[in-house]
C-alpha positions as YAML, in Angstrom:
chain: A
units: angstrom
residues:
- id: 1
  name: MET
  ca: [29.77, 27.87, 10.81]
- id: 2
  name: THR
  ca: [27.84, 24.59, 10.90]
- id: 3
  name: GLU
  ca: [27.97, 22.56, 7.72]
- id: 4
  name: LYS
  ca: [24.90, 20.54, 6.70]
- id: 5
  name: ASN
  ca: [25.46, 17.00, 5.50]
- id: 6
  name: PHE
  ca: [22.01, 16.67, 3.92]
- id: 7
  name: THR
  ca: [19.62, 19.14, 2.35]
- id: 8
  name: ASP
  ca: [16.14, 19.59, 3.77]
- id: 9
  name: GLU
  ca: [14.80, 17.70, 0.75]
- id: 10
  name: GLU
  ca: [17.16, 14.77, 1.37]
- id: 11
  name: ARG
  ca: [16.17, 14.66, 5.04]
- id: 12
  name: ASP
  ca: [12.49, 14.65, 4.05]
- id: 13
  name: ALA
  ca: [13.13, 11.76, 1.64]
- id: 14
  name: MET
  ca: [14.86, 9.78, 4.40]
- id: 15
  name: LYS
  ca: [11.93, 10.38, 6.75]
- id: 16
  name: ALA
  ca: [9.54, 9.22, 4.02]
- id: 17
  name: LYS
  ca: [11.63, 6.06, 3.56]
- id: 18
  name: LEU
  ca: [11.36, 5.30, 7.29]
- id: 19
  name: VAL
  ca: [7.56, 5.59, 7.15]
- id: 20
  name: GLU
  ca: [7.52, 3.42, 4.01]
- id: 21
  name: SER
  ca: [9.54, 0.72, 5.79]
- id: 22
  name: LYS
  ca: [6.92, 0.56, 8.53]
- id: 23
  name: THR
  ca: [4.13, 0.50, 5.94]
- id: 24
  name: LYS
  ca: [5.85, -2.34, 4.07]
- id: 25
  name: ARG
  ca: [5.82, -4.50, 7.19]
- id: 26
  name: SER
  ca: [2.10, -3.88, 7.79]
- id: 27
  name: ARG
  ca: [1.26, -4.51, 4.11]
- id: 28
  name: ALA
  ca: [2.98, -7.89, 4.22]
- id: 29
  name: LYS
  ca: [-0.02, -9.06, 6.23]
- id: 30
  name: LYS
  ca: [-2.55, -7.87, 3.65]
- id: 31
  name: SER
  ca: [-3.83, -9.32, 0.43]
- id: 32
  name: PRO
  ca: [-2.19, -8.14, -2.81]
- id: 33
  name: GLU
  ca: [-5.39, -6.28, -3.70]
- id: 34
  name: GLU
  ca: [-5.45, -4.45, -0.35]
- id: 35
  name: ALA
  ca: [-1.78, -3.52, -0.78]
- id: 36
  name: ARG
  ca: [-2.48, -2.31, -4.33]
- id: 37
  name: THR
  ca: [-5.44, -0.19, -3.17]
- id: 38
  name: GLU
  ca: [-3.45, 1.36, -0.31]
- id: 39
  name: GLY
  ca: [-0.47, 2.03, -2.58]
- id: 40
  name: ALA
  ca: [-2.64, 3.68, -5.21]
- id: 41
  name: ALA
  ca: [-4.16, 5.90, -2.52]
- id: 42
  name: GLU
  ca: [-0.67, 6.87, -1.31]
- id: 43
  name: ILE
  ca: [0.36, 7.81, -4.83]
- id: 44
  name: GLN
  ca: [-2.80, 9.88, -5.31]
- id: 45
  name: ALA
  ca: [-2.11, 11.70, -2.03]
- id: 46
  name: LYS
  ca: [1.48, 12.46, -3.10]
- id: 47
  name: LEU
  ca: [0.30, 13.69, -6.49]
- id: 48
  name: ALA
  ca: [-2.30, 15.95, -4.85]
- id: 49
  name: ASP
  ca: [0.45, 17.64, -2.84]
- id: 50
  name: MET
  ca: [2.62, 18.39, -5.88]
- id: 51
  name: PRO
  ca: [2.78, 21.66, -7.80]
- id: 52
  name: ASP
  ca: [0.60, 21.63, -10.92]
- id: 53
  name: GLU
  ca: [3.38, 20.87, -13.41]
- id: 54
  name: ASP
  ca: [4.67, 17.86, -11.45]
- id: 55
  name: ARG
  ca: [1.16, 16.67, -10.63]
- id: 56
  name: MET
  ca: [0.10, 16.64, -14.29]
- id: 57
  name: LEU
  ca: [3.20, 14.67, -15.29]
- id: 58
  name: GLY
  ca: [2.74, 12.29, -12.35]
- id: 59
  name: GLU
  ca: [-0.90, 11.65, -13.18]
- id: 60
  name: LYS
  ca: [-0.06, 10.82, -16.81]
- id: 61
  name: LEU
  ca: [2.78, 8.52, -15.77]
- id: 62
  name: THR
  ca: [0.60, 6.81, -13.16]
- id: 63
  name: ALA
  ca: [-2.08, 6.10, -15.76]
- id: 64
  name: MET
  ca: [0.54, 4.87, -18.25]
- id: 65
  name: VAL
  ca: [2.18, 2.45, -15.76]
- id: 66
  name: THR
  ca: [-1.17, 1.18, -14.50]
- id: 67
  name: GLU
  ca: [-2.34, 0.48, -18.05]
- id: 68
  name: ASN
  ca: [0.88, -1.12, -19.30]
- id: 69
  name: ALA
  ca: [2.02, -3.05, -16.23]
- id: 70
  name: PRO
  ca: [-1.09, -3.66, -14.12]
- id: 71
  name: HIS
  ca: [0.72, -6.39, -12.18]
- id: 72
  name: LEU
  ca: [3.10, -3.81, -10.66]
- id: 73
  name: ILE
  ca: [2.11, -2.68, -7.18]
- id: 74
  name: PRO
  ca: [1.83, 1.07, -6.58]
- id: 75
  name: LYS
  ca: [3.67, 2.41, -3.55]
- id: 76
  name: THR
  ca: [5.86, 5.31, -2.56]
- id: 77
  name: TYR
  ca: [9.64, 5.28, -2.74]
- id: 78
  name: TYR
  ca: [11.39, 7.94, -0.67]
- id: 79
  name: GLY
  ca: [8.08, 9.78, -0.85]
- id: 80
  name: MET
  ca: [7.80, 9.53, -4.65]
- id: 81
  name: PRO
  ca: [5.21, 7.61, -6.72]
- id: 82
  name: ALA
  ca: [6.64, 4.19, -7.55]
- id: 83
  name: TRP
  ca: [5.65, 0.75, -8.80]
- id: 84
  name: ALA
  ca: [7.10, -2.50, -7.47]
- id: 85
  name: ASN
  ca: [7.19, -6.12, -8.54]
- id: 86
  name: GLU
  ca: [5.59, -8.95, -6.56]
- id: 87
  name: ALA
  ca: [8.74, -9.23, -4.42]
- id: 88
  name: GLY
  ca: [8.25, -5.61, -3.35]
- id: 89
  name: LYS
  ca: [11.27, -4.34, -5.30]
- id: 90
  name: VAL
  ca: [10.78, -0.99, -7.03]
- id: 91
  name: VAL
  ca: [10.82, -1.30, -10.80]
- id: 92
  name: CYS
  ca: [10.12, 2.33, -11.74]
- id: 93
  name: PHE
  ca: [9.35, 5.65, -10.10]
- id: 94
  name: PHE
  ca: [8.55, 9.28, -10.81]
- id: 95
  name: LYS
  ca: [10.88, 11.90, -9.33]
- id: 96
  name: PRO
  ca: [9.13, 15.28, -9.45]
- id: 97
  name: LYS
  ca: [11.37, 18.27, -10.03]
- id: 98
  name: SER
  ca: [9.90, 20.03, -7.00]
- id: 99
  name: LYS
  ca: [11.09, 17.29, -4.64]
- id: 100
  name: PHE
  ca: [14.76, 18.18, -4.98]
- id: 101
  name: LYS
  ca: [14.32, 21.62, -6.57]
- id: 102
  name: VAL
  ca: [15.95, 20.62, -9.84]
- id: 103
  name: ARG
  ca: [15.42, 21.72, -13.43]
- id: 104
  name: TYR
  ca: [13.30, 18.79, -14.63]
- id: 105
  name: ALA
  ca: [11.36, 15.79, -13.38]
- id: 106
  name: THR
  ca: [12.52, 12.27, -14.18]
- id: 107
  name: PHE
  ca: [10.96, 8.88, -14.73]
- id: 108
  name: GLU
  ca: [13.44, 6.29, -13.54]
- id: 109
  name: PHE
  ca: [13.98, 2.56, -13.37]
- id: 110
  name: ASP
  ca: [15.54, 0.86, -10.36]
- id: 111
  name: THR
  ca: [17.71, -2.26, -10.32]
- id: 112
  name: ALA
  ca: [14.71, -4.64, -10.29]
- id: 113
  name: ALA
  ca: [13.83, -3.43, -13.80]
- id: 114
  name: GLN
  ca: [14.61, -5.93, -16.53]
- id: 115
  name: LEU
  ca: [16.25, -3.38, -18.83]
- id: 116
  name: ASP
  ca: [19.67, -4.97, -19.26]
- id: 117
  name: ASP
  ca: [20.58, -4.70, -22.92]
- id: 118
  name: GLY
  ca: [24.25, -4.86, -23.85]
- id: 119
  name: ASN
  ca: [26.86, -3.02, -21.84]
- id: 120
  name: VAL
  ca: [25.06, 0.32, -21.45]
- id: 121
  name: TRP
  ca: [21.35, 1.16, -21.13]
- id: 122
  name: PRO
  ca: [19.33, 4.12, -19.86]
- id: 123
  name: THR
  ca: [17.74, 3.98, -16.41]
- id: 124
  name: ALA
  ca: [16.33, 7.51, -16.21]
- id: 125
  name: TYR
  ca: [14.52, 9.87, -18.54]
- id: 126
  name: ALA
  ca: [14.17, 13.61, -18.09]
- id: 127
  name: VAL
  ca: [10.53, 14.63, -18.39]
- id: 128
  name: THR
  ca: [9.40, 18.19, -19.06]
- id: 129
  name: THR
  ca: [6.13, 17.41, -20.85]
- id: 130
  name: LEU
  ca: [4.51, 14.23, -22.12]
- id: 131
  name: THR
  ca: [3.17, 13.84, -25.64]
- id: 132
  name: ASP
  ca: [1.36, 10.74, -26.82]
- id: 133
  name: ALA
  ca: [4.59, 9.63, -28.51]
- id: 134
  name: ASP
  ca: [6.51, 10.11, -25.25]
- id: 135
  name: LEU
  ca: [3.96, 8.05, -23.32]
- id: 136
  name: THR
  ca: [4.09, 5.32, -25.98]
- id: 137
  name: PHE
  ca: [7.88, 5.21, -25.72]
- id: 138
  name: LEU
  ca: [7.85, 5.09, -21.91]
- id: 139
  name: ALA
  ca: [5.07, 2.47, -21.93]
- id: 140
  name: GLU
  ca: [7.32, 0.18, -24.00]
- id: 141
  name: GLN
  ca: [10.14, 0.72, -21.50]
- id: 142
  name: VAL
  ca: [7.81, -0.09, -18.59]
- id: 143
  name: ARG
  ca: [6.51, -3.26, -20.26]
- id: 144
  name: HIS
  ca: [10.09, -4.35, -20.90]
- id: 145
  name: ALA
  ca: [11.22, -3.47, -17.36]
- id: 146
  name: ALA
  ca: [8.27, -5.17, -15.68]
- id: 147
  name: ARG
  ca: [8.58, -8.56, -17.39]
...
C-alpha cells in the first residue's frame, strides 16, 4: 500500500503557489495599478470557478475588502482570493470550503495583518453566510488589519 503525504487539494494548492511565485516576479516590473488590475482579474477568475455557495461568499468578501481597504492589492494565495499590503505580504484571504472539502469557508488574516491585541486574538473566522452585520464586523477587522 502506498501512503500519500499530501491530499490532491494540498498538491493543487502547492502548484498554485508555484504559479503565483512566477507571477509575483513578473508583477514586480509593473505599476501598482497594473498589478492591482491583474490581481483583481485573477480573483474574479477564481471566484467564477467556485461552486455557487463559495462564489457568493467570495464575491461579498471581495467587495467588502475592496471598499474598506482599497490600498490592499488583490492577488491569489495558494489559489485563493487574497489581499496584500504594498510589500506584497498577504494581509487577508478567503478560503472556500470547496478547496479543501471542509465543512465551512473561512476568512483569514495572515501574519502581515496588524491585529495584535493582547496575548490572544483571532486570525480566522468561519463563514457560512454573510449578513450586513457580519460584513460590518469583518470590515472593521480588515480596516484594523490593513493599517
